[in-house]
Coordinates of C-alpha atoms in Angstrom, one line a residue:
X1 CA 21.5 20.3 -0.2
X2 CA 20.5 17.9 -2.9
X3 CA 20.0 19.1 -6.3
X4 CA 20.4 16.0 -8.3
X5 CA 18.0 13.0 -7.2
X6 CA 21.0 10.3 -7.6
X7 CA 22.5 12.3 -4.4
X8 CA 19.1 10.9 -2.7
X9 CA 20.1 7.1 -3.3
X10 CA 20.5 4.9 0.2
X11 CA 19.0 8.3 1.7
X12 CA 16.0 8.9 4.0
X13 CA 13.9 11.6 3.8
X14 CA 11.4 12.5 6.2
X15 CA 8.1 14.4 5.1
X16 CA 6.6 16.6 7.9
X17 CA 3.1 17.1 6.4
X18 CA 3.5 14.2 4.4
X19 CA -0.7 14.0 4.2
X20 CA -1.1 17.2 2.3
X21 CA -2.0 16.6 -1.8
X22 CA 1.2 18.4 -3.0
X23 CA 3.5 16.1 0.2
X24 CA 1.8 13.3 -0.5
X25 CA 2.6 13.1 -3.8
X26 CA 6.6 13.9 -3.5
X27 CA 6.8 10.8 -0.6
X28 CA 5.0 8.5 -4.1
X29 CA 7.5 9.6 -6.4
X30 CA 10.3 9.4 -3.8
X31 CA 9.2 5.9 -3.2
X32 CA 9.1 4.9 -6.9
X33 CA 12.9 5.5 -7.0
X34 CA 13.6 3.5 -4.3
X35 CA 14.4 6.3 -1.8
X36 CA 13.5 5.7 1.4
X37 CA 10.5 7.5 3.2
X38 CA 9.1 8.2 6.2
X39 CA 6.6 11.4 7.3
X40 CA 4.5 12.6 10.2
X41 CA 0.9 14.4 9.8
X42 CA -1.5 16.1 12.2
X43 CA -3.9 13.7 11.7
X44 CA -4.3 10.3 10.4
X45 CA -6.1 9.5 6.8
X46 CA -6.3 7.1 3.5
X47 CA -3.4 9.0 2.5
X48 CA -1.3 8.1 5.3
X49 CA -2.7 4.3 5.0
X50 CA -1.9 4.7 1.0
X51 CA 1.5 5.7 1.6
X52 CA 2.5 2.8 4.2
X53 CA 0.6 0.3 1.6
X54 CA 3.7 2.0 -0.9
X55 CA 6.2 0.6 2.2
X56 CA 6.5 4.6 3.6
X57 CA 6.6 4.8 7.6
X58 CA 4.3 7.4 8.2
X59 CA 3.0 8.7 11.9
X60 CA -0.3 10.5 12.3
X61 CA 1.4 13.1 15.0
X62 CA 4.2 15.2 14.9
X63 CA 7.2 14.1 17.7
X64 CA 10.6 15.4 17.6
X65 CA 11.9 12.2 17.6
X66 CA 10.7 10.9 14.7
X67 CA 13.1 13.2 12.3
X68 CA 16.5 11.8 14.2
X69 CA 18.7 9.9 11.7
X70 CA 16.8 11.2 8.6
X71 CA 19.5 12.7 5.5
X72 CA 16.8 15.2 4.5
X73 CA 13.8 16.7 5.9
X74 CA 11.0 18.3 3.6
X75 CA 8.5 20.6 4.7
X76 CA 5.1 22.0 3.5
X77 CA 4.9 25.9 3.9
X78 CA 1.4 24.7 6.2
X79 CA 4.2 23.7 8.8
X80 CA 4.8 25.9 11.8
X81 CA 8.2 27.6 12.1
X82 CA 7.8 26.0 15.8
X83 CA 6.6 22.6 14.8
X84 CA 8.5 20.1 17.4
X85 CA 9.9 18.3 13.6
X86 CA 11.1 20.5 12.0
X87 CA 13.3 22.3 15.6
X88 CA 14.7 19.4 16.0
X89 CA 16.1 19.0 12.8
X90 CA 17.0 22.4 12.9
X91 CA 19.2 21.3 16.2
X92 CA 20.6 18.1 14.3
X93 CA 21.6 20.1 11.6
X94 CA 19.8 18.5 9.3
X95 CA 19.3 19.4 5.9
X96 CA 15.9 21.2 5.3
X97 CA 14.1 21.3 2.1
X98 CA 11.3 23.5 0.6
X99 CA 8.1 21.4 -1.3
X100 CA 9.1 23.2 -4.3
X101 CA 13.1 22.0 -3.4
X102 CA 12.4 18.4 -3.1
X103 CA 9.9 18.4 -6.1
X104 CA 12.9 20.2 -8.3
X105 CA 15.3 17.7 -7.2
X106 CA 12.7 14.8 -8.3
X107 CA 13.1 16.4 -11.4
X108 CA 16.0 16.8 -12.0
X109 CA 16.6 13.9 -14.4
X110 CA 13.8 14.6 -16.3
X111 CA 12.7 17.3 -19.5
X112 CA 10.1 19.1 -16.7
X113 CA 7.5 20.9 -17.9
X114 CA 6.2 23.1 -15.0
X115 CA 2.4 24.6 -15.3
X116 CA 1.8 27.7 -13.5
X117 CA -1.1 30.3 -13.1
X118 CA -3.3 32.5 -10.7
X119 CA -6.1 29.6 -12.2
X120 CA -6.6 26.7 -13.7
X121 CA -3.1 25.1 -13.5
X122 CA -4.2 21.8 -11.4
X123 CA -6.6 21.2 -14.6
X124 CA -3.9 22.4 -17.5
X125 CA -1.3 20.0 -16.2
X126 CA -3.9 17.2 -15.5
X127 CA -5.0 17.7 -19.3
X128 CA -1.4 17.6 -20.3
X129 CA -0.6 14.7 -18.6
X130 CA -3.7 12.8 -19.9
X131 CA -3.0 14.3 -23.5
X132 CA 0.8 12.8 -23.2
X133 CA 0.2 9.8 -22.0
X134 CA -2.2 9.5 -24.8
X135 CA 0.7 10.1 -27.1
X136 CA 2.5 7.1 -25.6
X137 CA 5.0 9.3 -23.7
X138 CA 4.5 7.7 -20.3
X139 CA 5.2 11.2 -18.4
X140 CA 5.6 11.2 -14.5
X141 CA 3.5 14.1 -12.5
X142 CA 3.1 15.7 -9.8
X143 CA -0.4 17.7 -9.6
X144 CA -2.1 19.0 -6.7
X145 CA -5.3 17.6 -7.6
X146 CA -6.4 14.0 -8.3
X147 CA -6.6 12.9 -12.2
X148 CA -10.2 11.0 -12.6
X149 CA -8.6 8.4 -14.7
X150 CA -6.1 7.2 -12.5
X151 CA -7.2 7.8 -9.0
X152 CA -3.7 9.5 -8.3
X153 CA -2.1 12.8 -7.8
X154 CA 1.6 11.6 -8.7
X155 CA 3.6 8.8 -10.7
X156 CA 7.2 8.1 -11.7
X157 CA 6.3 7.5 -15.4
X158 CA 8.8 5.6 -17.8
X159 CA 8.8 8.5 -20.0
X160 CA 11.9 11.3 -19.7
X161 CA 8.9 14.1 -19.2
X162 CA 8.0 15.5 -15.9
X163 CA 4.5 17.4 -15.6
X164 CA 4.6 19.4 -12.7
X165 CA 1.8 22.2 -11.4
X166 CA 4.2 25.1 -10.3
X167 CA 2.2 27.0 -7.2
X168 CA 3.1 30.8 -7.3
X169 CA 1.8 31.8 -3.5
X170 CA 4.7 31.8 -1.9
X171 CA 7.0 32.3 -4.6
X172 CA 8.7 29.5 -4.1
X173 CA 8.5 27.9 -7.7
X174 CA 11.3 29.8 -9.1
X175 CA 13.2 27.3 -7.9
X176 CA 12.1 24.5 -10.7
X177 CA 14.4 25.6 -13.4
X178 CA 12.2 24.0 -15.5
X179 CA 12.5 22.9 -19.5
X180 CA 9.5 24.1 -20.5
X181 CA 6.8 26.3 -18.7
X182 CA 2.9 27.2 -19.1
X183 CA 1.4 30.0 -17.6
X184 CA -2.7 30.0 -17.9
X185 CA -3.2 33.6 -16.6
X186 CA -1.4 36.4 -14.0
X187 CA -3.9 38.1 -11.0
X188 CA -4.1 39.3 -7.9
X189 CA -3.9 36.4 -5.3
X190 CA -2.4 35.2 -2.1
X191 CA -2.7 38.4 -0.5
X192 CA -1.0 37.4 2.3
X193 CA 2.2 37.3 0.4
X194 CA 1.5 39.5 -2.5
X195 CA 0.6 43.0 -1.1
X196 CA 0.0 44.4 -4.7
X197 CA -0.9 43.4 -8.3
X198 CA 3.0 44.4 -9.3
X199 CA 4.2 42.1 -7.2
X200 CA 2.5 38.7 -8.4
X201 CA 3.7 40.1 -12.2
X202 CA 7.3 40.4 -10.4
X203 CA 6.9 37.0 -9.2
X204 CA 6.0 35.6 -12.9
X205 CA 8.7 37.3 -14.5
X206 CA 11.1 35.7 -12.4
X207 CA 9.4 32.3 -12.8
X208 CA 10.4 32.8 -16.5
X209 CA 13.5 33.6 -16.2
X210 CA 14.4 30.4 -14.2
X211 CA 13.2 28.4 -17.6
X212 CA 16.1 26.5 -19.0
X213 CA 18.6 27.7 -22.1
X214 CA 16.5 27.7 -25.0
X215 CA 13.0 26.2 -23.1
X216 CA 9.5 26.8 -24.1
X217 CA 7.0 29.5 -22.5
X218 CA 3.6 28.6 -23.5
X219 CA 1.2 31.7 -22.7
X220 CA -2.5 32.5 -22.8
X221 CA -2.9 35.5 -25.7
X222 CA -6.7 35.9 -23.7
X223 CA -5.1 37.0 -20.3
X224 CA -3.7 40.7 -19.8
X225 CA -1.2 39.2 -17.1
X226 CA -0.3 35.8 -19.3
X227 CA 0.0 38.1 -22.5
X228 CA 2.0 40.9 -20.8
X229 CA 4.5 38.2 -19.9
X230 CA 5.0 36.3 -23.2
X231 CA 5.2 39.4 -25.0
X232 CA 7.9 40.8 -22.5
X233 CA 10.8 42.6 -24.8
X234 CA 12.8 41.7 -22.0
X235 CA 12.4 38.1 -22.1
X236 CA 15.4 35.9 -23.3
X237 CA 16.0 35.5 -27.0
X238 CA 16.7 32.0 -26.3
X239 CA 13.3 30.8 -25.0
X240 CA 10.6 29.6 -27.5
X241 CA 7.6 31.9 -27.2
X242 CA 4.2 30.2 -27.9
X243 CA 0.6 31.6 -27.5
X244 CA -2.7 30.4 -27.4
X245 CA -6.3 31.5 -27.1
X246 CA -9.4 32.7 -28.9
X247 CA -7.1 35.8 -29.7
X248 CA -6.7 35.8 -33.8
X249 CA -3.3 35.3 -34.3
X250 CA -2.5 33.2 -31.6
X251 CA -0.3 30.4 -32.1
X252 CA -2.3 27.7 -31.0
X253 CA -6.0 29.7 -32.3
X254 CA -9.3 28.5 -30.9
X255 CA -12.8 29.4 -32.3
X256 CA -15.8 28.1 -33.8
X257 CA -16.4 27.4 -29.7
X258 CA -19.7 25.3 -28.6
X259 CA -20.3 25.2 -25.2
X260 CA -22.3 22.8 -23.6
X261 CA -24.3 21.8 -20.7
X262 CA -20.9 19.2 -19.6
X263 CA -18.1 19.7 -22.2
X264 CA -17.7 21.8 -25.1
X265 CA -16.4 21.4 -28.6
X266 CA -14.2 23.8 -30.9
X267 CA -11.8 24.2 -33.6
X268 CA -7.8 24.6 -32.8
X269 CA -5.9 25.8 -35.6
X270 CA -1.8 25.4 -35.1
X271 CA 0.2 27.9 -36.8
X272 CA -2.4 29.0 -39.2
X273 CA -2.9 25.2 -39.9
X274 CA -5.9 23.0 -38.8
X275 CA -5.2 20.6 -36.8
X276 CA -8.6 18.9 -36.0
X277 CA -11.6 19.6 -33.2
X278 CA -11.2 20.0 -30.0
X279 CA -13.8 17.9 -27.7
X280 CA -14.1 18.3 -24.4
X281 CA -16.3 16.3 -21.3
X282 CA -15.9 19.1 -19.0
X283 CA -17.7 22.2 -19.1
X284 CA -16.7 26.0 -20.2
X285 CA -14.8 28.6 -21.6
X286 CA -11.9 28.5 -19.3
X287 CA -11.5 24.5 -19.9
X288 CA -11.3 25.1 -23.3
X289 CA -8.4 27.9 -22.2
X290 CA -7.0 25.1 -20.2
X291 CA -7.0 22.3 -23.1
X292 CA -5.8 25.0 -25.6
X293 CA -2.5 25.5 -23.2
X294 CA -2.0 21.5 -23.2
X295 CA -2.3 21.2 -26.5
X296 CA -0.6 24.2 -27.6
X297 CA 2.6 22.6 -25.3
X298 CA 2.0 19.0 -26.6
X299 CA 2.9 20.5 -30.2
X300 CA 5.4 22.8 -29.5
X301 CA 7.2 19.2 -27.8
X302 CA 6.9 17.9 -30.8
X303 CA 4.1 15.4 -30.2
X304 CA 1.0 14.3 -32.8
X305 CA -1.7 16.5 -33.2
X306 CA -4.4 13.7 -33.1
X307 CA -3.2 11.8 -29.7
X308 CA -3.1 15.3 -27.9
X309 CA -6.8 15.3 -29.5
X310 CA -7.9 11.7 -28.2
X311 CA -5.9 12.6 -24.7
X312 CA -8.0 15.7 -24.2
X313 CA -11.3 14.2 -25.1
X314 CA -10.9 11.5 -22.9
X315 CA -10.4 14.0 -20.1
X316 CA -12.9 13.4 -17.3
X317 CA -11.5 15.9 -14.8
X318 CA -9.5 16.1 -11.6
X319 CA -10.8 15.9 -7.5
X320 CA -12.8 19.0 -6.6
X321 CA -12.9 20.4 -9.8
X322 CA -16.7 20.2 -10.7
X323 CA -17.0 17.0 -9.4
X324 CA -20.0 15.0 -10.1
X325 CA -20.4 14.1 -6.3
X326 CA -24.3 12.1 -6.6
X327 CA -27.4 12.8 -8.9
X328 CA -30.2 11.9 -6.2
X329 CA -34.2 11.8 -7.4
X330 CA -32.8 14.8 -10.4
X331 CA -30.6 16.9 -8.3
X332 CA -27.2 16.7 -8.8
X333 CA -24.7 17.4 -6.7
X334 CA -21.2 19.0 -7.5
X335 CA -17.9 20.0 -5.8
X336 CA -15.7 22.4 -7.0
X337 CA -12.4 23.8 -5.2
X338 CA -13.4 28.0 -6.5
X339 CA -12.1 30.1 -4.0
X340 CA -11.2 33.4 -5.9
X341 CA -14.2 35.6 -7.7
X342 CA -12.7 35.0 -11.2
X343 CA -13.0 30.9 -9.9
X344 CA -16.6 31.5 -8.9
X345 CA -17.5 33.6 -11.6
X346 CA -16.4 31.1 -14.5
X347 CA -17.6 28.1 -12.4
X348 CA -21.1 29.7 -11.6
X349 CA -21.2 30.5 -15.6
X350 CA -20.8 26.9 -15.9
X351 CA -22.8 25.5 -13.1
X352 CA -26.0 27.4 -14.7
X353 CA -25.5 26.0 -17.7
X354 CA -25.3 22.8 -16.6
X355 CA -28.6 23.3 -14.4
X356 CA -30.5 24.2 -17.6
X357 CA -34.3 24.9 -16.5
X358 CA -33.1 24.2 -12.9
X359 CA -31.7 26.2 -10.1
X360 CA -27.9 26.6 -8.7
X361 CA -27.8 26.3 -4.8
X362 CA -24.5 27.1 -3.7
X363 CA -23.0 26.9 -0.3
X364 CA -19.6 29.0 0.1
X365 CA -16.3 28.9 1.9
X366 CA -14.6 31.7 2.1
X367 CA -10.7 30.7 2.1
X368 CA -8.0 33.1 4.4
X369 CA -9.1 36.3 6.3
X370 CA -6.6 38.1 3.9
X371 CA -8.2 37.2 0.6
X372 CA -11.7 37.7 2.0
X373 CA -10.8 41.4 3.1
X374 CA -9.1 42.1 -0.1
X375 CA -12.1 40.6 -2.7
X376 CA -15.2 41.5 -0.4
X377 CA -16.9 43.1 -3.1
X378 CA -15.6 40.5 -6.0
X379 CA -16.9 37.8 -4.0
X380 CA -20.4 39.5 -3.6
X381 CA -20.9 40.2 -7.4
X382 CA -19.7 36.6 -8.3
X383 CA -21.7 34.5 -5.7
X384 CA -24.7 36.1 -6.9
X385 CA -24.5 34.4 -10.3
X386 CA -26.3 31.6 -8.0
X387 CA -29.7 31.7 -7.6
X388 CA -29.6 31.2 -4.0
X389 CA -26.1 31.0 -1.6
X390 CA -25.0 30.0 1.5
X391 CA -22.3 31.4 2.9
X392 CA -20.2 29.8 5.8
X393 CA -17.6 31.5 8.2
X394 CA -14.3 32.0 6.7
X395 CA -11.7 28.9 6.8
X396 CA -8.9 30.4 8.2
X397 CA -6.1 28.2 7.0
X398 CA -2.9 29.1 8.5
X399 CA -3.7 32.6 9.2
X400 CA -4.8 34.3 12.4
X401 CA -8.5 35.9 12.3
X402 CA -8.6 39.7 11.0
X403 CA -11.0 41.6 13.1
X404 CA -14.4 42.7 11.8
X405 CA -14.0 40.7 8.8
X406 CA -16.7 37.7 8.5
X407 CA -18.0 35.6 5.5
X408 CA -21.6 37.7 7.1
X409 CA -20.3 40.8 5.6
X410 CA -20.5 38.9 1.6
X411 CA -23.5 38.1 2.4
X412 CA -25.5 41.0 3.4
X413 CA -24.0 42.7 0.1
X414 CA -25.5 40.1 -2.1
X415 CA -29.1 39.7 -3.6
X416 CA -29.1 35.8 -2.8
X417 CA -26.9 35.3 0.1
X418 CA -27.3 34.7 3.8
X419 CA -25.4 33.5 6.4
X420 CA -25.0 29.8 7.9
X421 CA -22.0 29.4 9.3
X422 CA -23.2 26.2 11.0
X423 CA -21.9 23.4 8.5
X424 CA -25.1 21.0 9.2
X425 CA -27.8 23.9 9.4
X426 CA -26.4 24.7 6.2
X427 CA -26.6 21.4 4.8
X428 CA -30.1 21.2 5.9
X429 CA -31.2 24.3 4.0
X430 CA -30.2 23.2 0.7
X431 CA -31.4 19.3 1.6
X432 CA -35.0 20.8 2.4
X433 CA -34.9 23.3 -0.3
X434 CA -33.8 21.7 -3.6
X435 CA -35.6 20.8 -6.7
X436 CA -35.5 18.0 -8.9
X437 CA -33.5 19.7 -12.2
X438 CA -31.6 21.6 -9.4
X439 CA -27.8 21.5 -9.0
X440 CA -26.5 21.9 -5.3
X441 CA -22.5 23.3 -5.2
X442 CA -20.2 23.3 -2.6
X443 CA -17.8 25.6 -3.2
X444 CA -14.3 26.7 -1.4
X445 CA -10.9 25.4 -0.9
X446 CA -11.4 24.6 2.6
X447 CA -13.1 22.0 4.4
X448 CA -16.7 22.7 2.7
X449 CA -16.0 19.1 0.6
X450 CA -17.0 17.3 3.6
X451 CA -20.9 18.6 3.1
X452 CA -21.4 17.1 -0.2
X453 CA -21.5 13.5 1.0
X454 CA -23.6 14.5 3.8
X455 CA -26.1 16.8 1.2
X456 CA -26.5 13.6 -1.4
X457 CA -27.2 11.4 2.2
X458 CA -29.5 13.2 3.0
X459 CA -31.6 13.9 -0.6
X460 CA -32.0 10.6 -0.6
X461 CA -33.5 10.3 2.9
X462 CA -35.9 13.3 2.0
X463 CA -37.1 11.3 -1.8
X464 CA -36.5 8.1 -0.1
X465 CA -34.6 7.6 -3.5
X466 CA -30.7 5.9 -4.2
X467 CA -28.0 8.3 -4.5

C-alpha cells in the first residue's frame, strides 16, 4: 500500500465515487502531480465534466471492468461493500485504499495541517487556507466544501503546507499523521458509528495522538469536548498546545465581539499581546470561533499577524454554508448545509439576525434515520428558532429506514413546524408565503440544495421581479 506519493508516479488510480466533494478533490490533486486518473460515479455531473476537462477518464456508471489494470483503487465509505468496482478489484488483488488513505498519502510530502471537529471544520480550514494564502504561503487543500474565492474544493499549491479538513465519522482520520492539527469542538454525532458520547471523545484522543513528534494541537478553550482534549494530562509532552476562544486566558483571546447582521468584528489578543481586529463578512459567534482557530494556527506556524488579518477579512465563505443563493423583490434566499441541532441552533441565531424586521422561513432535511432518532427532541427546540418551518422526510443517505421514525414526528413537537415532505409543495409554501424583508432557508445536508434555485425562480414569477 502506498504511503509516500513518489510510490504513485507512472501509477493509475481509479476513483469509485470519484463525483463526491471529498473524491473529487483527491482525483484534482492526483492530477496536479501528474498521476494518472480515472473514476466511475452513479450518475453523471459538472464534476465529472470538470475532471475530464483536468485530462481524468471518468464514467458516469459503475462496471466491473472499468477498475482492470488500475495500480490503486480508492473508495468513498458511500460505496457499497457489493459495488461491482470495488469486487472486482477485490478478485484482482488490487490494492484498495481508504479516502482518508489516499488523501494521507497526497500528503505525505507536505507539513499537513489537518482541521477536525463535530462542526465547523469545512469553514476553519477554508479560513485557514484563505488566511495563508494571504500570507503568500501558496498552501494546497483539500476541503469538503467549495471556497467562494476560488470556485474549488482542492489545489496542489506551490507552498510545502497542506490544509486538509479531517472528517471524524468513521474514524477514519487517524490515519493522517498529520504536522499540525485543529479541533473546533468534540459532540455527539454520527450515531451510526458512534453509539455513545465516550466514544466520539475516544475517537479524538486518538486523532491526537497520531499528530507528528513535536506538532501543534490548536483547541477551542469555549468547547467542553475541544478543551477536555487540549488539556488532556495524558497528552504527549512533545506536542505544542495552543488554545483559543472568548475564554480569558486563552492563547489566542477573543472579546470586545460585535456581531452583525453579515459579519462581525472583534479584538484577538495573542499571548496577552494585541495583535489587531478581527473582521469578518460572514455572520456569528461560531465564525468568529472558526477564524479565531485559523488564526490562532496561522501564528503558532509562525506566519504575520496582519496577512492572517487581511486573509480572514477577505473571507466570503464556502458552498452551502449560508449561501447567498438570490435576493428576489427583498427576500433573500440562503442555503446552509446544518444538519445537527447545535448547526441549526447557531445558524438560526444568525439567520434572524440577518432578517432584522423580517421573518426566517425555513425548510428542513432531516439527514440519516440514526441521527434523527437520536436528536428528535434537539431538532424540535432548535427548528423552532424559525418563525415558521418546513419539514421534509428524512434523507436517508446510506442507511436503511428505521421504523416509526419520520421527519412528521419533529414536527408535531414544534410550535412552527409542519410537515411537507413533497419537495415542490414545499417550495410552493414558502414561494406563496414570503415577505419582502423575509429570509427563506433551506436547510440539511441532503438533497434540500436543489429547492433554493427553484424558490428564487419562482419569487420572481410571483413579483414578476429579477432574481
Amino acid at each position: 500500500m502506498a504511503n509516500d506519493i513518489s510510490q504513485w508516479s507512472g501509477k493509475r488510480l481509479h476513483f469509485i465515487g470519484i463525483g463526491g466533494a471529498g473524491m473529487s478533490g483527491l482525483a484534482r490533486i492526483a492530477l496536479s502531480h501528474g498521476i494518472t486518473v480515472t473514476g466511475s460515479d452513479a450518475k453523471d455531473s459538472t464534476v465529472l465534466s470538470a475532471l475530464q476537462a483536468l485530462g481524468a477518464q471518468v464514467s458516469p456508471e459503475h462496471k466491473a471492468s472499468q477498475v482492470d489494470g488500475a495500480d490503486y483503487i480508492i473508495f468513498s465509505t458511500a460505496i457499497s461493500a457489493a459495488n461491482v468496482e470495488l469486487v472486482r478489484a477485490q478478485e484482482l488483488q488490487i490494492p484498495v485504499l481508504t479516502r482518508a488513505q489516499a488523501l494521507a498519502t497526497l500528503m505525505s510530502q507536505d507539513r499537513s495541517i489537518a482541521v477536525a471537529g463535530t462542526h465547523g471544520k469545512t469553514t476553519t480550514s477554508s479560513m485557514l487556507t484563505v488566511a495563508l494564502q494571504s500570507c503568500g504561503l501558496d498552501p494546497s487543500f483539500a476541503i469538503g466544501g467549495t471556497l467562494t474565492s476560488s470556485g474549488s474544493n482542492a489545489h496542489k499549491g506551490t507552498g510545502d503546507l497542506f490544509v486538509a479538513e479531517a472528517d471524524e465519522s468513521d474514524g477514519s482520520f487517524i490515519e493522517y499523521h498529520p504536522n499540525a492539527a485543529i479541533v473546533t469542538n468534540i459532540e455527539h454525532d454520527h450515531v451510526d458509528f458512534f453509539a455513545k458520547p465516550e466514544d466520539v471523545t475516544k475517537a479524538f484522543n486518538s486523532f491526537a495522538a497520531t499528530i507528528s513528534q513535536d506538532g501543534i494541537l490548536v483547541y477551542c478553550a469555549d468547547d467542553a469536548g475541544s478543551a477536555a482534549l487540549g488539556r488532556n494530562p495524558k497528552l504527549r509532552p512533545d506536542l505544542k498546545v495552543v488554545s483559543y476562544g472568548t475564554i480569558e486566558g486563552s492563547d489566542l483571546y477573543i472579546d470586545s465581539i460585535n456581531l452583525l447582521a453579515m459579519g462581525s468584528t472583534a479584538r484577538a489578543l495573542w499571548k496577552g499581546r494585541l495583535v489587531g481586529t478581527l473582521s469578518l463578512q460572514v455572520p456569528g459567534l461560531h465564525n468568529v470561533l472558526n477564524a479565531g482557530a485559523a488564526l490562532a494556527m496561522g501564528l503558532a506556524l509562525g506566519a504575520p499577524a496582519a496577512e492572517l488579518l487581511s486573509g480572514l477579512a477577505s473571507f466570503h465563505g464556502t458552498g452551502r454554508r449560508f449561501e447567498l443563493k438570490g435576493t428576489v423583490h427583498g427576500i433573500r434566499v440562503i442555503d446552509d448545509y446544518g444538519h445537527h441541532p447545535t448547526e441549526i441552533t447557531v445558524t438560526l441565531e444568525a439567520a434572524k439576525r440577518y432578517a432584522g424586521d423580517g421573518r426566517v422561513l425555513a425548510i428542513f432535511q432531516p439527514h440519516r434515520y440514526s441521527r434523527t432518532q437520536a436528536f428528535m427532541k434537539e431538532f424540535s427546540t432548535a427548528l423552532d428558532i424559525a418563525d415558521e418551518v418546513i419539514l421534509l422526510e428524512i434523507y436517508a443517505a446510506s442507511e436503511k429506514p428505521i421504523p416509526g421514525v419520520s421527519a412528521a414526528q419533529i414536527a408535531s413537537a414544534m410550535e412552527n413546524g409542519q410537515f411537507i415532505p413533497n419537495f415542490f409543495e414545499a417550495s410552493d409554501w414558502v414561494i406563496e408565503n414570503a415577505k419582502p424583508g423575509d429570509v427563506i432557508l433551506t436547510l440539511g445536508a441532503g438533497d434540500v440544495n436543489s429547492l433554493a434555485p427553484i424558490i428564487c425562480d419562482g419569487l420572481a414569477r410571483r413579483f414578476n421581479s429579477p432574481v
